[in-house]
Short mmCIF file of C-alpha atoms in Angstrom, two decimals:
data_model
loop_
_atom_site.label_atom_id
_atom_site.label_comp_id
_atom_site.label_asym_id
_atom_site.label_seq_id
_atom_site.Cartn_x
_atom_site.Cartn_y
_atom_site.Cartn_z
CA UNK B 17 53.76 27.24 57.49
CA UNK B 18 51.27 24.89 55.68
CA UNK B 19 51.49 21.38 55.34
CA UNK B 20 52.44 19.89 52.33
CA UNK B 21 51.65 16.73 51.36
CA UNK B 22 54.27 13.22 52.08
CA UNK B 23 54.94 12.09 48.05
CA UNK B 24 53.27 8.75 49.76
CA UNK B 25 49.85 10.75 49.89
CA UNK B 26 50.35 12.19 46.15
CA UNK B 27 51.42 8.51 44.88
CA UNK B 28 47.85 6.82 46.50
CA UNK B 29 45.85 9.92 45.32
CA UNK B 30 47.36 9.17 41.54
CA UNK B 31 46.88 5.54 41.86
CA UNK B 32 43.24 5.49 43.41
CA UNK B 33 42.19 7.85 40.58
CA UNK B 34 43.63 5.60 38.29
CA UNK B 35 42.24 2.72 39.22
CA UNK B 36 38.66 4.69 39.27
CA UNK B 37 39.63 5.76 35.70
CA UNK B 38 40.22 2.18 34.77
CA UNK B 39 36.74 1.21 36.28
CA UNK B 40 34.49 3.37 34.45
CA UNK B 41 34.70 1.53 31.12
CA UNK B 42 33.84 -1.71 33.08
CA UNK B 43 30.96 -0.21 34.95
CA UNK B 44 29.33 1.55 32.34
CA UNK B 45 29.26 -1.99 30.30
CA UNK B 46 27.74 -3.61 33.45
CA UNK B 47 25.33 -0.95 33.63
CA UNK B 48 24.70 -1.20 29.78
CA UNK B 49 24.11 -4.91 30.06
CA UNK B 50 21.71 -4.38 33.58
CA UNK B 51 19.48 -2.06 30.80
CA UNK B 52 19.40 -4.66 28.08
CA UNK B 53 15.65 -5.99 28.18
CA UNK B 54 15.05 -9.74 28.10
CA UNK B 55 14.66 -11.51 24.26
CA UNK B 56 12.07 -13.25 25.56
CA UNK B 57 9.75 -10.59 27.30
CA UNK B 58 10.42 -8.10 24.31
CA UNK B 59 8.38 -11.26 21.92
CA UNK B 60 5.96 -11.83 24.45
CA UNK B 61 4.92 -8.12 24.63
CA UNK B 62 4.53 -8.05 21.08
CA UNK B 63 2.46 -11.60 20.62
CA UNK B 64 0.42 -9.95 23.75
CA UNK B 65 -0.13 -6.89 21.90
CA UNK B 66 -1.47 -8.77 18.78
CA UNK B 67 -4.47 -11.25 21.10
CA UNK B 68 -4.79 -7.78 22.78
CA UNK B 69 -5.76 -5.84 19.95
CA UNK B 70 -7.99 -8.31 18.38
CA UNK B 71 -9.85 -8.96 21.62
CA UNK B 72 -10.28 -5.77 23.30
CA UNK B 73 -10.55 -3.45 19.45
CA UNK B 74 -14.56 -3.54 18.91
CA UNK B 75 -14.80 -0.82 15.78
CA UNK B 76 -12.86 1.78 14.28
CA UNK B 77 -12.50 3.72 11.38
CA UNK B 78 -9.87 5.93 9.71
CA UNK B 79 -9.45 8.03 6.39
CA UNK B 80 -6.47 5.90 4.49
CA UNK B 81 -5.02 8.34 1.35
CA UNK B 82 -2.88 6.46 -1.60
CA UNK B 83 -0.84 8.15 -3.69
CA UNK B 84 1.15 6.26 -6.50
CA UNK B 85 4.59 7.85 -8.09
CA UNK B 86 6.01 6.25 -11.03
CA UNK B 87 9.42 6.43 -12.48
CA UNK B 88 11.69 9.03 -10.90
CA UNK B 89 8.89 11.41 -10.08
CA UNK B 90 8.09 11.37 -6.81
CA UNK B 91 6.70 14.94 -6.15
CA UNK B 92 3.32 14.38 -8.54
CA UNK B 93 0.86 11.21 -8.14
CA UNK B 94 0.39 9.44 -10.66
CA UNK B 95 -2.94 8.23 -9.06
CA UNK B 96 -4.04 9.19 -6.02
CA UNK B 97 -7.71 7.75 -3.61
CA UNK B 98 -8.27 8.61 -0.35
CA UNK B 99 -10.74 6.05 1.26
CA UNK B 100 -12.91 5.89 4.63
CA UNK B 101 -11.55 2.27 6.28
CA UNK B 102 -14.29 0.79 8.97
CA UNK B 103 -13.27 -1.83 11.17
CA UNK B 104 -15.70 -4.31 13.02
CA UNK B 105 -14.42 -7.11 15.50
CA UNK B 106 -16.15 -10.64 13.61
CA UNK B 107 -16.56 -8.85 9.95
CA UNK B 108 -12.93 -7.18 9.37
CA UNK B 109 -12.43 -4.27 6.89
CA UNK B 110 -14.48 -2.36 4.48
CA UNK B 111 -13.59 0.30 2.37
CA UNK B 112 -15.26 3.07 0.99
CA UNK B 113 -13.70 5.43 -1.82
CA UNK B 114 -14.32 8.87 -1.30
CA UNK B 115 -12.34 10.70 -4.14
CA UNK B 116 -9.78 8.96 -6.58
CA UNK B 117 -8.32 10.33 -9.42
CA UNK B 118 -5.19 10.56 -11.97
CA UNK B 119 -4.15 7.29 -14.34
CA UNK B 120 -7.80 5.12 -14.66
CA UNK B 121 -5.22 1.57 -15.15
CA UNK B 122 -3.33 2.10 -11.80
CA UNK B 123 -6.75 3.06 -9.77
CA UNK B 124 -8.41 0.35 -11.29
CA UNK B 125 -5.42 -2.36 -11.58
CA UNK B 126 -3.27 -1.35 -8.72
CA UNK B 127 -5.04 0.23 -5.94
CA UNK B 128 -8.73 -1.55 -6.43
CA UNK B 129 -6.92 -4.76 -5.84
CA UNK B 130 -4.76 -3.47 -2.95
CA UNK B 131 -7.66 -2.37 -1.28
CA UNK B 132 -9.52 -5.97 -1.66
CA UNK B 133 -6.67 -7.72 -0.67
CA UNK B 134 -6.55 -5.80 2.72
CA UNK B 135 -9.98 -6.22 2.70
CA UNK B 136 -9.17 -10.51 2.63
CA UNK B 137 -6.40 -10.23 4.67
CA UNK B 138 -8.71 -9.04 7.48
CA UNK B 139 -10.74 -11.79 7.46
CA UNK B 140 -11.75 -12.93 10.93
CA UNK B 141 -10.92 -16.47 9.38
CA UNK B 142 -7.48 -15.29 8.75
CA UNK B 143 -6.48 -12.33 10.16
CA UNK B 144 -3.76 -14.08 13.02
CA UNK B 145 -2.07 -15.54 9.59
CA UNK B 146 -0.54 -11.99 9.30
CA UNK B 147 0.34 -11.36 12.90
CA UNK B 148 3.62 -10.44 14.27
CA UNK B 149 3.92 -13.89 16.07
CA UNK B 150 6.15 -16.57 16.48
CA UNK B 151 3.26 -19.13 14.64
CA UNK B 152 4.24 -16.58 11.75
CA UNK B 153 7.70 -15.97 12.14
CA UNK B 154 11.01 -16.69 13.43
CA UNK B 155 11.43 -13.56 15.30
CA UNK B 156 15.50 -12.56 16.84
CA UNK B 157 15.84 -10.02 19.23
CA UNK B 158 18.86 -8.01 18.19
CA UNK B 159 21.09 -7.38 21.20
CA UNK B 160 22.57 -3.60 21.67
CA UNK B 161 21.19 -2.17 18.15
CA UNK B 162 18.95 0.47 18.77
CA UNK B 163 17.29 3.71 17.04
CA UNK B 164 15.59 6.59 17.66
CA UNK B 165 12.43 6.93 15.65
CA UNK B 166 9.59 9.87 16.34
CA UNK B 167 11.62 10.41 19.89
CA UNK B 168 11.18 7.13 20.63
CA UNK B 169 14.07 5.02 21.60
CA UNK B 170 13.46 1.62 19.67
CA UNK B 171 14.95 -1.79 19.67
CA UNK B 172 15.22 -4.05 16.57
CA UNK B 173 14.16 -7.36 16.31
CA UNK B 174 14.64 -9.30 12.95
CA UNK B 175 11.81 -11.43 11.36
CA UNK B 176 11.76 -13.89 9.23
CA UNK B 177 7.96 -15.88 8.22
CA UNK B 178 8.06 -19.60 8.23
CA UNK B 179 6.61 -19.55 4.45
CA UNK B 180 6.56 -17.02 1.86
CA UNK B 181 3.33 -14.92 1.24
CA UNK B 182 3.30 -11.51 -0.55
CA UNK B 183 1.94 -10.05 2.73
CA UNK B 184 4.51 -11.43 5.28
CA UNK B 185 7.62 -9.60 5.62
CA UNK B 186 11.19 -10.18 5.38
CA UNK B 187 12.99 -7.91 7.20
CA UNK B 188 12.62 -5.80 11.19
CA UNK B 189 10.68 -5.14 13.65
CA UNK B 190 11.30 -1.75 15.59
CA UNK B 191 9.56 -1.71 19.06
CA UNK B 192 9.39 1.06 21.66
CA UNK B 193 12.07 0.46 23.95
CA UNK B 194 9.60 1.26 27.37
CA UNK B 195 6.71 -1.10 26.49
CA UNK B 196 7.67 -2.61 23.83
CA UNK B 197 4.48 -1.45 21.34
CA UNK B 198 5.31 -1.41 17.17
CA UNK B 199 6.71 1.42 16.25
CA UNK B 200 7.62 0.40 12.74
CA UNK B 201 8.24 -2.52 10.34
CA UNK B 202 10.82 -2.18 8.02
CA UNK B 203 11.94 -4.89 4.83
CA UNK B 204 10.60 -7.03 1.70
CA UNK B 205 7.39 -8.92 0.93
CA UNK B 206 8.67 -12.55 1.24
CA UNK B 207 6.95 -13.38 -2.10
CA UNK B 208 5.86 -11.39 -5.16
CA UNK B 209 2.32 -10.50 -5.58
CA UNK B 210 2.72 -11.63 -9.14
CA UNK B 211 4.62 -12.84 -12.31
CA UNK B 212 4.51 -9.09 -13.46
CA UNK B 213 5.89 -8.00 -10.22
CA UNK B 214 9.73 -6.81 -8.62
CA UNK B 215 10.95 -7.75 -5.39
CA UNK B 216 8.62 -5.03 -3.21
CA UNK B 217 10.57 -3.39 -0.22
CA UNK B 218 8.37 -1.43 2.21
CA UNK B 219 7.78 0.62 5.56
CA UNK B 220 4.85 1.29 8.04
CA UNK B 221 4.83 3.66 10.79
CA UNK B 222 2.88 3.32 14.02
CA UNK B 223 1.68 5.48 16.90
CA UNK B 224 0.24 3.87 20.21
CA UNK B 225 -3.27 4.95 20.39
CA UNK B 226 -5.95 3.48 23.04
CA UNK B 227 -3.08 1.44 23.95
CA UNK B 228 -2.82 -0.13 20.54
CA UNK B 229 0.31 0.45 17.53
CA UNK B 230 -1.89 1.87 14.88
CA UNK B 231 -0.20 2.79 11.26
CA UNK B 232 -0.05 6.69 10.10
CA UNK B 233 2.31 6.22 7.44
CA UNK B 234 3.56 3.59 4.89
CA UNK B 235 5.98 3.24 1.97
CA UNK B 236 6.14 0.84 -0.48
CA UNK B 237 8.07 0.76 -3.90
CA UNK B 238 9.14 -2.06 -6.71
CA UNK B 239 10.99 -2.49 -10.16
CA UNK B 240 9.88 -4.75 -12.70
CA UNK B 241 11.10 -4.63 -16.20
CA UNK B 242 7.56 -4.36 -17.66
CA UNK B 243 6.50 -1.63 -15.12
CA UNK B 244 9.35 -0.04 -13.89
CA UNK B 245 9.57 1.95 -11.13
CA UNK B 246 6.82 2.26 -8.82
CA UNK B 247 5.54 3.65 -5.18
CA UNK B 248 2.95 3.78 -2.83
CA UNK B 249 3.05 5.89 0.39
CA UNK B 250 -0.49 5.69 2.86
CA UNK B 251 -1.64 8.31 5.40
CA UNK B 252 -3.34 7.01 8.12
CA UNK B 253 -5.44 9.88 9.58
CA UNK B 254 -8.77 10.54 12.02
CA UNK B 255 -8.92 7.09 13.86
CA UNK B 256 -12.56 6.35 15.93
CA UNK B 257 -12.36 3.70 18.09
CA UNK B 258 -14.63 1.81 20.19
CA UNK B 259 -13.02 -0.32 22.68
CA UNK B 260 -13.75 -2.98 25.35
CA UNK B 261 -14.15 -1.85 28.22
CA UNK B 262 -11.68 -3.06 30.92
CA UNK B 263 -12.96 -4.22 34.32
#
């Protein structure tokens, strides 16, 4: 005749497992707060990134294409110029249009000026005003939010500049979760490029390439009563690089 087990046996069974129930929560927020990275090394990854990239980044070039959509179209271009961008360490940006066409005011009021602006923001002079630092910002790490973007799991951090410029953003940082590399800036230009101009909200994409976030997609759009709507999108697209080499 088999045993069968004392009611004592049955009772410590029912209370171990419950006990072990009661645990779980409480472990996995232990182990969920042994994952969370440190504030602190998340920043300094990114500020390393930035000397990184301007030290080590001799040349490249890329094929940039701009589109512009106004109103509620956003399937047909209302101008459209796809450009050849060259990059050299000391000299910055230069552009060369390869093929524009569509509305002759936007290509020669809107994107002409866009392009020499990001030509002036690259200045050697003043490039590092534009950097993702803390000299530019007052950058939060954002405990527990995260988000998947392109696969990649990404944590937010929130930035906010320490004076308004129409190219320093208001808004997040998203950085890869593994080695904390851009993945993509998300919010508003802290001031408007001009009188004329509505409060511009915009995105940019990145990819880690050579070990460096480079952009392969952007969005930007605005309102303004004289205007109305308006938006850009960029394609980044056949990056050449020439690198330092590391020793």
């Amino acid at each position: 005749m088999a045993a069968q087990p004392s009611k004592y046996t049955d009772m410590h069974f029912q209370t171990a497992s419950a006990i072990t129930i009661g645990l779980l929560p409480i472990l996995g927020i232990i182990a969920l707060r042994a994952q969370q990275p440190d504030p602190s090394a998340v920043i300094r990854d990114l500020e390393a990134a930035n000397l990184s990239r301007h030290n080590n980044l001799l040349e490249y070039s890329n094929l940039e294409h701009y589109a512009v959509y106004r109103g509620k179209d956003q399937t047909h271009p209302t101008a459209e110029m796809t450009v050849r961008v060259t990059y050299t360490k000391g000299a910055g940006k230069n552009y060369t249009i390869l093929k524009q066409s569509g509305s002759n005011i936007i290509l020669r009021y809107g994107l002409h000026p866009l392009l020499e602006n990001e030509k002036a923001i690259s200045d050697p002079a003043k490039v590092a005003n534009s950097w993702f630092s803390t000299a530019n910002y007052d950058m939060q790490f954002k405990p527990g939010v995260t988000r998947v973007i392109d696969g990649r799991t990404c944590l937010a951090v929130t930035i906010s500049p320490h004076h308004k410029a129409p190219n320093l953003i208001e808004g997040t940082l998203w950085v890869d979760a593994h080695d904390h590399t851009l993945v993509e800036v998300e919010g508003v230009a802290s001031k408007k490029p001009s009188v004329f101009a509505g409060t511009t909200k915009m995105m940019r994409r990145y990819v880690n390439m050579t070990g460096y976030a480079m952009a392969t997609h952007a969005h930007a759009e605005s309102s303004s009563f004289f205007f109305g709507h308006t938006a850009v999108t960029i394609d980044y697209s056949d990056y050449q690089f020439q690198v330092r080499s590391q020793r």
